[in-house]
Every structure is written in structure tokens, then in C-alpha cells.
Coordinates of C-alpha atoms and ligand atoms in Angstrom, one line a residue:
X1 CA -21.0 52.0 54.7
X2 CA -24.5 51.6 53.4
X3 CA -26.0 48.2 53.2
X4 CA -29.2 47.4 51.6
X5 CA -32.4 44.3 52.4
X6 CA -35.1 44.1 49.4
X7 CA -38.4 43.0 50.6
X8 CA -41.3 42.4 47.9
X9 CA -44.8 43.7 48.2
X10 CA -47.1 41.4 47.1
X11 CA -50.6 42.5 45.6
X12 CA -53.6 41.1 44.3
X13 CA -54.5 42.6 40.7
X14 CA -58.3 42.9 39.8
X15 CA -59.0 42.7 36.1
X16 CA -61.9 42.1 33.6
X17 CA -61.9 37.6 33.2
X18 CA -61.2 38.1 29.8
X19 CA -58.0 40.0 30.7
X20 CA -56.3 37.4 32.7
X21 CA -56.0 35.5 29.4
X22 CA -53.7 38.7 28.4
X23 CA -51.7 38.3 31.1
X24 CA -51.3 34.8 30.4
X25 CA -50.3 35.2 26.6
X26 CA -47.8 38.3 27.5
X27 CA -45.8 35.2 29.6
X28 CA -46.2 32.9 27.3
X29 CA -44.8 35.6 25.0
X30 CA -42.1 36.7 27.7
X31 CA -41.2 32.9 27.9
X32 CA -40.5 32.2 23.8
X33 CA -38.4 35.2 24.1
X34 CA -36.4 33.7 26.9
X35 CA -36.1 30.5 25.1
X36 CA -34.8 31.8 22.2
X37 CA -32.1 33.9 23.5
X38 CA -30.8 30.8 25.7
X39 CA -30.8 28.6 22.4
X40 CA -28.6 32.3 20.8
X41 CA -26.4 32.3 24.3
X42 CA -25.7 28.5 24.0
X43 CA -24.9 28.6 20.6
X44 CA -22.4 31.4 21.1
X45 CA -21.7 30.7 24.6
X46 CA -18.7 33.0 24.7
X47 CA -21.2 35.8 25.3
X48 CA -20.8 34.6 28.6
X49 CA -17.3 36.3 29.6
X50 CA -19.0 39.5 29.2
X51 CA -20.6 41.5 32.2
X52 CA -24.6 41.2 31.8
X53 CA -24.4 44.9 29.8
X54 CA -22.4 44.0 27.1
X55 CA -23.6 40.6 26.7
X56 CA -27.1 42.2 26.4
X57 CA -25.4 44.8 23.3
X58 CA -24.2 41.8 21.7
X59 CA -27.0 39.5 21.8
X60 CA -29.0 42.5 20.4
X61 CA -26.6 42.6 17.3
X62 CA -26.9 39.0 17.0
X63 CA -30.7 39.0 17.0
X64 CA -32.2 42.8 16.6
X65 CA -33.2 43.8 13.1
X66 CA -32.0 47.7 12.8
X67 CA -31.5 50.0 9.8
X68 CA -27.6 49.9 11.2
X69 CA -27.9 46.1 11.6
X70 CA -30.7 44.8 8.7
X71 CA -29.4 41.2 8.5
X72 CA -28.8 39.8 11.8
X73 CA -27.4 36.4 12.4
X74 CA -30.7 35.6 14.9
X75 CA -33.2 37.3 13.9
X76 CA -35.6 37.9 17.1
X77 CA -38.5 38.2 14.2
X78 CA -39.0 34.6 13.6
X79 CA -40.6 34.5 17.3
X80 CA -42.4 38.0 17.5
X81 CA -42.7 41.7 15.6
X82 CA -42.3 44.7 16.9
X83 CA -41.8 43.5 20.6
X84 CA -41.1 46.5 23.2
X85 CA -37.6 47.3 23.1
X86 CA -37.8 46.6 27.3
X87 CA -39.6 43.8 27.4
X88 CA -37.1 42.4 24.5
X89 CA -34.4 43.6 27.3
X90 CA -36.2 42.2 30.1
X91 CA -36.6 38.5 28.5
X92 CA -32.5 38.7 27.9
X93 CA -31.3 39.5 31.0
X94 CA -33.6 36.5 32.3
X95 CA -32.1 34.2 30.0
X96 CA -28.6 35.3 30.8
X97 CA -29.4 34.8 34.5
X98 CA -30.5 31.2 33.6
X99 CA -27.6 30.5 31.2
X100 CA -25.0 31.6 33.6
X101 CA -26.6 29.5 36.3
X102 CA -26.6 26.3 33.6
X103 CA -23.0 26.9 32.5
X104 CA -21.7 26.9 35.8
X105 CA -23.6 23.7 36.7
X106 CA -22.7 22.0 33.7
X107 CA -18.5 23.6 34.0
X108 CA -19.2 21.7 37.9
X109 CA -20.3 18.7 36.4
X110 CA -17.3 18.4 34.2
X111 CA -14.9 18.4 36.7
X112 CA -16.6 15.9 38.5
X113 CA -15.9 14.2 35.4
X114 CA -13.0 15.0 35.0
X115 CA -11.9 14.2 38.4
X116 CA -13.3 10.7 38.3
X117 CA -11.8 9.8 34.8
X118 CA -8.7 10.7 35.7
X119 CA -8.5 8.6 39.6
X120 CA -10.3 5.5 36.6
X121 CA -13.7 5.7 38.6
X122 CA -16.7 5.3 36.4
X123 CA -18.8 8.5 36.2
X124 CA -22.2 7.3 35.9
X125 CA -24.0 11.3 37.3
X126 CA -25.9 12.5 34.7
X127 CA -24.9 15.8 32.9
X128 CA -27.4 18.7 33.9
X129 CA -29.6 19.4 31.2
X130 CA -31.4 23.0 30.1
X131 CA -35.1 23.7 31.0
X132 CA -37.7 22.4 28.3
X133 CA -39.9 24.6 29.3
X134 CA -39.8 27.9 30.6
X135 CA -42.1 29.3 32.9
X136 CA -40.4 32.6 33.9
X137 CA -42.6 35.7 35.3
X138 CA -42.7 38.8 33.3
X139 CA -40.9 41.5 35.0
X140 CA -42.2 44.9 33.8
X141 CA -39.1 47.4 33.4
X142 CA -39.7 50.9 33.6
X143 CA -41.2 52.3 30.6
X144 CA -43.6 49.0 30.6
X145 CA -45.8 50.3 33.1
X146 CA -46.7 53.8 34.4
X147 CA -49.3 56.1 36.4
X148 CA -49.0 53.8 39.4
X149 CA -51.1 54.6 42.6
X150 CA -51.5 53.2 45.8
X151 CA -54.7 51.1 44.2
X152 CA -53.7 50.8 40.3
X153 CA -51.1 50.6 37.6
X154 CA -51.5 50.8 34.0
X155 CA -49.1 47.8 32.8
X156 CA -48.6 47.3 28.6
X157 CA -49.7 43.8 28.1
X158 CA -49.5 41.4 25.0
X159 CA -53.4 40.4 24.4
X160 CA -52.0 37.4 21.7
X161 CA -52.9 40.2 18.7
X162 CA -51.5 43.3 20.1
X163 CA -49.6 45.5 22.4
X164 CA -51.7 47.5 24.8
X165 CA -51.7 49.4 28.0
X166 CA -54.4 47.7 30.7
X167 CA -55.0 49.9 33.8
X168 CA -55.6 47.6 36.9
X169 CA -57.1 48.0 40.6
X170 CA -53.7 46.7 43.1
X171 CA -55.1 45.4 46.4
X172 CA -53.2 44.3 49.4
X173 CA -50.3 45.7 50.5
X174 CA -49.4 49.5 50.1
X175 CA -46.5 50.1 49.1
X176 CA -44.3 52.1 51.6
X177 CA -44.0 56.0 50.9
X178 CA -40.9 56.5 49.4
X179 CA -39.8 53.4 49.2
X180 CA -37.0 52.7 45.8
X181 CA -39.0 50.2 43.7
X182 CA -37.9 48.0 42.0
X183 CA -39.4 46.5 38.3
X184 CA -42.6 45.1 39.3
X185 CA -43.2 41.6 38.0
X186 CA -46.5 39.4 36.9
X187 CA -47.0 36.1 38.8
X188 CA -49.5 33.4 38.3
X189 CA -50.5 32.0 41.9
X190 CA -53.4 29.3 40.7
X191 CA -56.1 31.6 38.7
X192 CA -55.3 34.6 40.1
X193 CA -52.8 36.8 39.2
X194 CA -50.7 39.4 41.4
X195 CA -47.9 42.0 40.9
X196 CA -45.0 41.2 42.7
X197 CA -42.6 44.7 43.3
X198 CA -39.1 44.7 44.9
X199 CA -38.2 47.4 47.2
X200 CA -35.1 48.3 48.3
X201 CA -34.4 49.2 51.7
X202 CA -30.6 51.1 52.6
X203 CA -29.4 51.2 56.1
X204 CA -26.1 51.2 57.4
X205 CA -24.3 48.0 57.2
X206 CA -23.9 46.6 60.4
X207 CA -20.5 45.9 61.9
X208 CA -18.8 42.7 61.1
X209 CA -19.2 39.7 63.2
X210 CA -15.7 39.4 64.5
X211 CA -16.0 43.7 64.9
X212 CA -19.1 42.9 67.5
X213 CA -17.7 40.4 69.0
X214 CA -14.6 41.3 69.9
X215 CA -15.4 44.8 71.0
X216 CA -18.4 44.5 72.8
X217 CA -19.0 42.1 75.6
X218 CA -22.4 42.4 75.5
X219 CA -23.1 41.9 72.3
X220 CA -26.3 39.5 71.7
X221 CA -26.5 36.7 69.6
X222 CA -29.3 34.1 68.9
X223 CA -27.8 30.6 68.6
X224 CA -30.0 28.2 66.7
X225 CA -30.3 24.2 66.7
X226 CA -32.0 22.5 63.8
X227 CA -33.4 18.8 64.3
X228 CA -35.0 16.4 62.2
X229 CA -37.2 15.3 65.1
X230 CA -40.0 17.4 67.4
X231 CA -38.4 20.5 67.9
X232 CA -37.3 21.9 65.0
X233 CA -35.6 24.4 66.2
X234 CA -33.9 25.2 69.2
X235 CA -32.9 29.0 70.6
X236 CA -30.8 30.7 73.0
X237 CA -30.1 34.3 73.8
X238 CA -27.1 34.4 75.1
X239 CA -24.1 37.9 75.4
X240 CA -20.3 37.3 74.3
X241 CA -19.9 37.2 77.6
X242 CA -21.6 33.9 78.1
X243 CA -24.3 35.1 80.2
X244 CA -27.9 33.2 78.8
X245 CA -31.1 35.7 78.3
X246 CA -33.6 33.4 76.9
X247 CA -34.5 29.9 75.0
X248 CA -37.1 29.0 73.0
X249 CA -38.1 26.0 71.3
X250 CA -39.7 25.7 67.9
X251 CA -41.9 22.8 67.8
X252 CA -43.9 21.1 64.7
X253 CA -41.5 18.4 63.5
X254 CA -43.8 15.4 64.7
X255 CA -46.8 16.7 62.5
X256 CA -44.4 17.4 59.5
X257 CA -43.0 13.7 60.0
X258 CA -46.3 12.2 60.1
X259 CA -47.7 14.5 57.4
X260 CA -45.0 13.5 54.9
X261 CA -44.9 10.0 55.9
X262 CA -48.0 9.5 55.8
X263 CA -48.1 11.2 51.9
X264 CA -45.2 9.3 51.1
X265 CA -46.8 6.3 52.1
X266 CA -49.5 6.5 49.4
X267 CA -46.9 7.7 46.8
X268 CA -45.1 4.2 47.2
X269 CA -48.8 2.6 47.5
X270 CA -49.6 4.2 44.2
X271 CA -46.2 3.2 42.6
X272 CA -46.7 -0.2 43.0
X273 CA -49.7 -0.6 41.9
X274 CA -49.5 1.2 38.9
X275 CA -46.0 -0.6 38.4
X276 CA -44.0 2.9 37.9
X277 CA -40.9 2.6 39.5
X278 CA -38.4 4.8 37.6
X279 CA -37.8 7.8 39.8
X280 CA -38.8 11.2 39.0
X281 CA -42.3 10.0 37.3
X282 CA -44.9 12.8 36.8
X283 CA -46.9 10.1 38.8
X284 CA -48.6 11.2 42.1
X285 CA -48.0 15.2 41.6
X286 CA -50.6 16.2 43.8
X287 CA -48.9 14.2 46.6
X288 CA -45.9 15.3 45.8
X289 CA -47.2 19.2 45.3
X290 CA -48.7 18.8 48.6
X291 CA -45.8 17.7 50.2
X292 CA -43.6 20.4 48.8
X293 CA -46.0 23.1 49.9
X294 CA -46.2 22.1 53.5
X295 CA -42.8 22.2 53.7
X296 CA -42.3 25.4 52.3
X297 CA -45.0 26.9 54.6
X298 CA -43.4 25.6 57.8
X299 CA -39.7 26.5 56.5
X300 CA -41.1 30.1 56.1
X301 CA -43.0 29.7 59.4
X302 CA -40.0 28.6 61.5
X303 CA -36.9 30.6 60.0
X304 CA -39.7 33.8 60.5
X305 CA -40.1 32.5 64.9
X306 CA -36.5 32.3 64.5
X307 CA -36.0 35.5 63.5
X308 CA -38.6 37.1 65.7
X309 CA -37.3 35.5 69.1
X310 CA -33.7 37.4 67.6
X311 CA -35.0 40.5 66.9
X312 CA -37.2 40.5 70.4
X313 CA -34.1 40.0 72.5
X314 CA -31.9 42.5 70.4
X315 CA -29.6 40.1 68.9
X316 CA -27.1 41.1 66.2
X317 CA -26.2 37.7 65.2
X318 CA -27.8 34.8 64.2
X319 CA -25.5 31.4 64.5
X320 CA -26.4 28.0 63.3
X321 CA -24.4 25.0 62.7
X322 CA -23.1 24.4 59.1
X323 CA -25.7 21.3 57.8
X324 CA -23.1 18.6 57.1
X325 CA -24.3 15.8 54.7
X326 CA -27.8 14.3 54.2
X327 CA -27.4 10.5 56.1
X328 CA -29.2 8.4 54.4
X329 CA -31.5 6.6 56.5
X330 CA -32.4 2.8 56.1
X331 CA -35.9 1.3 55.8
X332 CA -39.5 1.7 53.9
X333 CA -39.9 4.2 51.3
X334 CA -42.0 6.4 53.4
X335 CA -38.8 6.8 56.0
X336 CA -36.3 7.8 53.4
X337 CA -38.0 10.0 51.4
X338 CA -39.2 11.5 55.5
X339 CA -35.7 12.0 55.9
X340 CA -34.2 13.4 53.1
X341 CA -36.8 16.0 53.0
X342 CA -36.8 17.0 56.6
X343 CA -32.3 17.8 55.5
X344 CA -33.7 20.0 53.0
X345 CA -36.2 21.9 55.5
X346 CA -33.3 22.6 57.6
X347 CA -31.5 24.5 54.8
X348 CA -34.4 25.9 53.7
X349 CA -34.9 27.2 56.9
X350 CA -31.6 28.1 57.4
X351 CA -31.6 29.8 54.0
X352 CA -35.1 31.8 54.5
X353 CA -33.6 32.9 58.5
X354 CA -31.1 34.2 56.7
X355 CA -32.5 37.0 54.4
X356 CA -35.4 37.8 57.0
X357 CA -32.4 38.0 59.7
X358 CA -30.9 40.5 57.4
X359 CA -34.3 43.0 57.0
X360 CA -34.1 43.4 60.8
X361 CA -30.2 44.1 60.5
X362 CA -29.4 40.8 61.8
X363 CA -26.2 38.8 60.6
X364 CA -26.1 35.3 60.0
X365 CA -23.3 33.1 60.4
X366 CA -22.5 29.3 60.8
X367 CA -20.1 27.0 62.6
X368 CA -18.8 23.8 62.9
X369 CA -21.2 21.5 63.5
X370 CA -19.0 18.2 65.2
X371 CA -19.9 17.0 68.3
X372 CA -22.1 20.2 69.4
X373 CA -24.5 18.4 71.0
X374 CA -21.9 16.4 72.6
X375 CA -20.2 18.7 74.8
X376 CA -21.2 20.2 77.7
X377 CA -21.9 24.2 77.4
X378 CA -20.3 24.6 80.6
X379 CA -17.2 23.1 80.8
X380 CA -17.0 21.5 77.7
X381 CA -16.5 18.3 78.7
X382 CA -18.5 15.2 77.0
X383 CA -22.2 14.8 78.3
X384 CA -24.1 11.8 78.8
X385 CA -27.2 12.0 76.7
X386 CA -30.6 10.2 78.0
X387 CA -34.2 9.6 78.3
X388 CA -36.3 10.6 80.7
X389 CA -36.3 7.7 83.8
X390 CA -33.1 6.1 82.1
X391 CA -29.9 6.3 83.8
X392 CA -27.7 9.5 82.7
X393 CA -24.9 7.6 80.7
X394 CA -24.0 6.8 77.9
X395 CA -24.8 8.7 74.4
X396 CA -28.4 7.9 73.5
X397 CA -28.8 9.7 69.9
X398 CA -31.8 12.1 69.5
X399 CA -32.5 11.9 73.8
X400 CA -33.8 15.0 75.2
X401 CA -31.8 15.1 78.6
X402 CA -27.9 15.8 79.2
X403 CA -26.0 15.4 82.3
X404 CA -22.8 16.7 82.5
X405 CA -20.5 14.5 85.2
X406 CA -17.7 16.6 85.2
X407 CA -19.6 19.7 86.3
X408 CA -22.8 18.3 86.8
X409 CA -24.8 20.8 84.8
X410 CA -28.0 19.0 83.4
X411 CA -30.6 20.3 80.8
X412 CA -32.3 19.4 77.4
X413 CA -29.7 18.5 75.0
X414 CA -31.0 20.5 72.0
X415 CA -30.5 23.7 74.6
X416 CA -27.4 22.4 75.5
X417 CA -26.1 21.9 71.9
X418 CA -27.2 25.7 70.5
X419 CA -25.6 27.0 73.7
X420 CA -22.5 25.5 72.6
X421 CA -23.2 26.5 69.0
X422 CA -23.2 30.4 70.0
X423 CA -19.9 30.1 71.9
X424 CA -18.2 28.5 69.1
X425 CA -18.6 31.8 67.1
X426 CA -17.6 33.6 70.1
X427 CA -14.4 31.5 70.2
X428 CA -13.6 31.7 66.0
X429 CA -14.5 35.4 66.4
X430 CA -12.0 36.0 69.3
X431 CA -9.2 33.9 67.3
X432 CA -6.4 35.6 65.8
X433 CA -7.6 35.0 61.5
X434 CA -4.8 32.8 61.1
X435 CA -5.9 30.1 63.6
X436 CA -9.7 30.3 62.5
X437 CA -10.9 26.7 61.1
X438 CA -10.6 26.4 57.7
X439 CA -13.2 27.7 55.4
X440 CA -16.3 25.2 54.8
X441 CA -16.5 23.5 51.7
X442 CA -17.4 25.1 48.9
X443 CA -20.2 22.9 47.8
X444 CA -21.6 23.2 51.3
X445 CA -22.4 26.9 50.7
X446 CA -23.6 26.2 47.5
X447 CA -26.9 24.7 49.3
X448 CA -27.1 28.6 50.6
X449 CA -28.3 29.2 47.5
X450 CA -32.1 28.6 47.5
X451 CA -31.9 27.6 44.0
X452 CA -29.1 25.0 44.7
X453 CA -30.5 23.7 47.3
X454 CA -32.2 20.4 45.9
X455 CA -28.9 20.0 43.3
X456 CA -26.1 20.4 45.7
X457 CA -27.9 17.6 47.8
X458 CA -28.4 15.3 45.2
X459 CA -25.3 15.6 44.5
X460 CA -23.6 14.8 47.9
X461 CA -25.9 12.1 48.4
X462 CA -24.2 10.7 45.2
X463 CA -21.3 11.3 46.2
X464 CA -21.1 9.6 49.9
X465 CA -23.4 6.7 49.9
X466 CA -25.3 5.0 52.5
X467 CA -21.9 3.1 53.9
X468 CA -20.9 6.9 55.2
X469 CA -23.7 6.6 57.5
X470 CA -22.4 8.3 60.9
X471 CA -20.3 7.3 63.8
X472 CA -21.8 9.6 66.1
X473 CA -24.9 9.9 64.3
X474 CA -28.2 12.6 65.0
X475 CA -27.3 16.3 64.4
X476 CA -23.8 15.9 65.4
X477 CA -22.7 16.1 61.4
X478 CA -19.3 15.6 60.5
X479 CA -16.9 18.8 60.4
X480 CA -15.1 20.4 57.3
X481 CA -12.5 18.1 57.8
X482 CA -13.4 15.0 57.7
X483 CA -15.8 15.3 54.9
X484 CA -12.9 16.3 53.1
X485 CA -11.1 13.1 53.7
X486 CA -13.5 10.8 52.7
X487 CA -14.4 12.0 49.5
X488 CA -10.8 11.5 49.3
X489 CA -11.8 7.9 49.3
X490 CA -10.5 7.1 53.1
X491 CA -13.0 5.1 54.6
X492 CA -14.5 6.3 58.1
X493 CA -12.8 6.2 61.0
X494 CA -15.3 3.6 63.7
X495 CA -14.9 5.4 66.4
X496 CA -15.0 9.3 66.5
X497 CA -12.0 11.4 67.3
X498 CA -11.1 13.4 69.9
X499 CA -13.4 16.2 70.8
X500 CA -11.3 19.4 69.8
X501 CA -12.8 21.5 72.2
X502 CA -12.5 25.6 70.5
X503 CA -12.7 26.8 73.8
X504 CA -9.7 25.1 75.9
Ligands
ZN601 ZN1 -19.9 20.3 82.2

């Protein structure tokens, strides 16, 4: 069975000055469009049962002046004349992507609602509201641009009075000989611009999880654990068999947690004294910009190690544990905010791991993340977790050093934990399919979605307030089950229950 990754080529586009103005009026164009065929999809939102092709037919009835159709309901002319009939095309399909992806958020919201209306809670989350303003990139469907060569493109651009074809010099990247592109788009990144082009690369799809697994002892998987603390991530190499081929650990968390805390720290010095307290203020976007890009840099930077260190030791499989709920830490502004962001870095990373996993064939999975770092990769019995020069007893959360008593094995606990995270797959994979844990939560996989990341967590965080805070705290996030329960509305057991130990 073929299987296919799409990688994008980035290059730089060299143009006359006056010319990147062109560019920036054919998106601003592009964008109107977009906007008004939302405002058309929401006002017939129906249009949204049909597949994407003949939702497109219909929205051109509604809005496309023909000689078959001279008066129609829309009319696209109020916004623009004479547009391309592909870049019309282009700017509906992108508005149907963003309307599908409101509707369902909105459908999501109202059975929250719903939900909470009917058990006579008061619903106070906020219903999720359309973009004001759209800042989508152009995407240039065939037809839109032509003659392309390893150093130019001719691309038809809107100059703000007319319709024209611009030949530009490409630099960067070349794109791969016979390589299937895809429709190059236009992105703004600061001044500059660049064209952005999708290629599609078809291999064939590797064997299931459970296939490898279970027929090949010596399969290899790469079994990662996230933290919030120094090492970000933590690796192992290790066969189905159990044997271990290699660890690595990912460091860079203590620069991040200063960075932001420290940025954080002047956000809240700037809130108060400028008196803005309502969340969400366009107050301190640089900080906040610069925030935001660090963290994207080092999520890319990490899930790419990650990947690497996989792909170096011939792994097939990627593992991780599923990310549980954000915790909501007490204390000064700076420490929250720290927090909160360093949960979304580990989905981001675990997102980004992911699709670069998948270029080099990899697959990714994740497991149930209770107790992982509590038991003991050996026998599976609970470890005592401590610092260095402490006595080994006891659980002391976020300590680097395990011992095990039962079978004495000793090591770094974040080693110990991914060790334990790549057997559990081994152990679900071996399983007959009726026994296997039940599937994660829905809304957990949402956050796999890069573009649901920041919602889904919002959401949760709503959802199971601070008074959920952990029993057995650190990375050892409550399982499937129990998050389950509680939203439920039973309140959290003290003390933890019994390990249930998947490979006993
Ligand atoms: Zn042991």
C-alpha cells in the first residue's frame, strides 16, 4: 500500500521594491475574497454537508455572475471584477477549510452547553467566535503561475489596478527533480516575501505497529519522555525484545524556564503599571511575540533531535506518553504562565516529532502515561525516586535518581520512565484487541491537531480547575480512566491507586 509525507520547500523570492507592494495587495485581495465567502458559507451553512467539490459548485452559483447564472444571490462583484476563475477557487476552498474548522468548534461548544444545562451547572465558556480578520496566504493553483525553473517563476499577481504576470528570481532550496508539487503559496515572513511549495513524497506505507511488533522481535523503537524541567526530552533505543541500544537526553528546559520567566516577569511588571489587567490585552506583544517564537524554535529543534536519534538507530517507532491535563501550578504570575506554556511545548513537540517521524518512515504512537515514572523498567515494581546524596526512598517528584529495592536496578528516572514507556507499547501491541486499554479521549487527540492545540487546552484547563491538582504529581499524568471520572464530577481519589502493571 502506498503511503505518502509532504515536505515544503521554502524559497526566498527576489523582486523589484515596488513589487512586494503587489504581493501585498494580491493577499489582501485573496483575504476579502475569503471573507466573503465565509460570511456566504455562514449564511447558508448547509453548504457544509457537502464534500469540498460540491460545496465549491454551489457557492459559485450563489455568488458567480454567468450568462447561465446573471443574477446570483451573492454576487462575488461587490468585492472584486473579473477575478481569476482559480484564484476565485483558491480563496473558497480556504474559507471552507476555516468554516468547517469553526462549525465544528462552535457544534463542540454546544454540547458543552448543552451538557452543562441539562446536569443545572452554569455555563459561563464563551462561545468561539469567527476570525475578524483574515490573514490567509495566497496559494497559487495551477494555471496561476507557470514557466517555473530551478531559479524563477512567473506568478499572476493583483498590483491593486490589475491582473498581471510578474516573473521572479527563487533562491534557496531547489526543488527535488521529479518531485509531485504541489500549489505553491505566497508568505509574508517580516518584509520579505517567499514561495512556500508542497511536495509530495509516496513510499510504501510502513507496516502497522501491532504488525512490527508482534512479528519481529527485533524491531526498534525510540521511546521518548517529555519534562517540564532540564531535560526536555528523554530517549531510549530499545528492540521488542527488551534489549536497550542507546539513550539520549535532550537538554534546554532551564534556559527556556528562565527565558520565559523572565519575559513573563516584565509582562506582569508592565500590567500593573499600566493597570491592564483583563486577559488577552494587545498589551506587551513584543514580549509575548518573543516568547511564542522561542518556543516554537526549540519545539522544532527538539521533536527534529528526537527524530534524528530515531532514525540514527533504525527505529520504526516512535512512542511517547499521551500528555494528560495541564496542572495548574500555584504562585506568581511569571510561574503559571512558565507552566502552562512549557504543557503546550510538549505537544507541540510531540505534534512536530510526529510529522518529521513520518518523512523518515517512522510511526508514532502514544501510551498511557500513569505512573511511568513510577515503576521500575525491570521488574516493574514501584521505585523510590531521589536526589543525589539523599537517601533512596520515598517518591521525591521531579528527582533525577531511581532505585529499585525489589531488584535493585538504579538509574536516572527520566531513563527509567521512557524505558517503561516503550514496553508499554510492546505490551498493548502483544494484547489480544479486545483487552487493549480503552481508546484515549477524544479531546486529548484533538491537541494533535497543531491548530487545536492552544483551544483544546484552554478548554481542559476550564474544565478541571486548580482543586484537580495531582496526587502523584510531575509527569506521572492521570490515565484515560480517571480523567474520565472526574469530569464526571467525582472528586479525586487522595491517594493513588494500584499500579496496574501492563506487563504482569
Ligand atoms: Zn525493579
Amino acid at each position: 500500500m502506498a503511503a505518502k509525507s509532504t515536505t515544503t520547500i521554502r524559497q526566498v523570492l527576489r523582486y523589484q521594491p515596488h513589487q512586494a507592494a503587489w504581493f501585498a495587495a494580491t493577499q489582501a485581495l485573496f483575504n476579502q475574497v475569503v471573507a466573503f465567502y465565509f460570511e456566504v458559507i455562514q449564511a447558508h451553512a448547509k453548504l457544509l454537508d457537502l464534500n469540498n467539490k460540491d460545496a465549491l459548485t454551489a457557492l459559485e452559483m450563489l455568488t458567480h455572475t454567468t450568462r447561465k447564472n446573471p443574477t446570483p444571490l451573492m454576487p462575488l462583484e461587490e468585492i472584486s471584477e473579473d477575478l481569476p476563475a482559480l484564484f476565485r477557487r483558491a480563496a473558497i476552498n480556504a474559507a471552507l477549510g476555516s468554516a468547517r474548522s469553526f462549525f465544528s468548534y462552535l457544534q463542540q461548544w454546544r454540547k458543552r452547553k448543552e451538557k452543562a444545562v441539562a446536569r443545572g451547572k452554569t455555563f459561563t465558556e464563551r462561545p468561539p467566535v469567527p476570525a475578524r480578520t483574515w490573514n490567509k496566504s495566497v496559494p497559487f493553483y495551477g494555471g496561476q503561475w507557470q514557466e517555473r525553473t530551478a531559479s524563477s517563476i512567473l506568478l499572476k499577481v493583483w498590483t491593486g489596478t490589475c491582473w498581471s504576470w510578474l516573473k521572479v528570481r527563487l533562491t534557496g532550496r531547489e526543488l527535488p527533480p521529479d518531485a509531485a508539487l504541489g500549489s505553491p503559496s505566497l508568505i509574508r515572513r517580516g518584509k520579505q516575501w517567499w514561495l512556500h511549495t508542497p511536495i509530495e513524497n509516496h513510499f510504501a506505507r510502513p507496516a502497522t505497529i501491532e504488525r512490527q511488533v508482534t512479528t519481529n522481535r527485533e524491531t526498534t523503537m525510540c521511546a521518548v519522555d517529555l519534562n517540564l524541567d532540564d531535560h526536555l526530552a528523554v530517549c531510549t533505543i530499545q528492540t521488542v525484545e527488551g534489549t536497550i541500544l542507546a539513550t539520549t537526553f535532550i537538554g534546554g528546559g532551564q534556559e527556556i524556564n528562565g527565558f520565559r520567566k523572565q519575559q513573563l516577569g516584565r509582562i506582569a511588571r508592565n500590567r500593573r503599571q499600566t493597570g491592564i489587567i483583563a486577559q488577552g490585552e494587545q498589551d506587551n506583544v513584543d514580549l509575548w511575540r518573543k516568547i511564542k517564537h522561542s518556543d516554537e524554535s526549540l519545539a522544532h529543534l527538539v521533536s527534529a533531535r528526537i527524530v534524528q536519534f530515531a532514525h540514527h538507530h533504525g527505529a520504526t517507532i516512535l512512542v511517547f506518553e499521551h500528555l494528560g491535563n495541564l496542572k495548574p501550578e500555584r504562585g506568581k504570575y511569571s510561574r503559571r504562565g512558565n507552566s502552562k506554556r512549557a504543557f503546550w511545548m510538549k505537544g507541540r513537540i510531540f505534534t512536530y516529532a510526529k510529522y518529521k517521524a513520518w518523512d523518515q518512515r517512522i510511526i508514532t504512537s502514544r501510551v498511557n502515561p500513569r505512573n511511568t515514572s513510577r515503576e521500575c523498567a525491570r521488574c516493574h515494581s514501584l521505585v523510590a525516586r531521589y536526589q543525589e546524596g539523599q537517601p533512596a526512598e520515598g517518591y521525591t517528584e521531579g528527582a533525577p535518581l531511581v532505585l529499585c529495592h525489589r531488584c535493585a536496578m538504579r538509574g536516572h528516572a527520566d531513563r527509567n520512565a521512557s524505558l517503561v514507556i516503550g514496553q508499554r507499547l510492546v505490551a498493548r501491541s502483544q494484547k489480544p484487541r479486545q483487552e487493549k486499554p480503552s481508546t484515549p479521549l477524544p479531546r486529548v487527540e484533538r491537541v494533535e491537531k497543531s491548530t487545536g492545540v492552544l483551544l483544546s487546552q484552554e478548554v481542559k484547563r476550564k474544565e478541571e480547575p486548580s482543586s484537580l491538582r495531582a496526587r502523584h504529581g510531575g509527569r506521572n499524568e492521570h490515565g484515560t480512566a480517571q480523567g474520565r471520572r472526574r469530569r464526571m464530577g467525582t472528586p479525586p481519589p487522595s491517594i493513588p491507586r494500584q499500579l496496574r502493571l501492563p506487563l504482569e
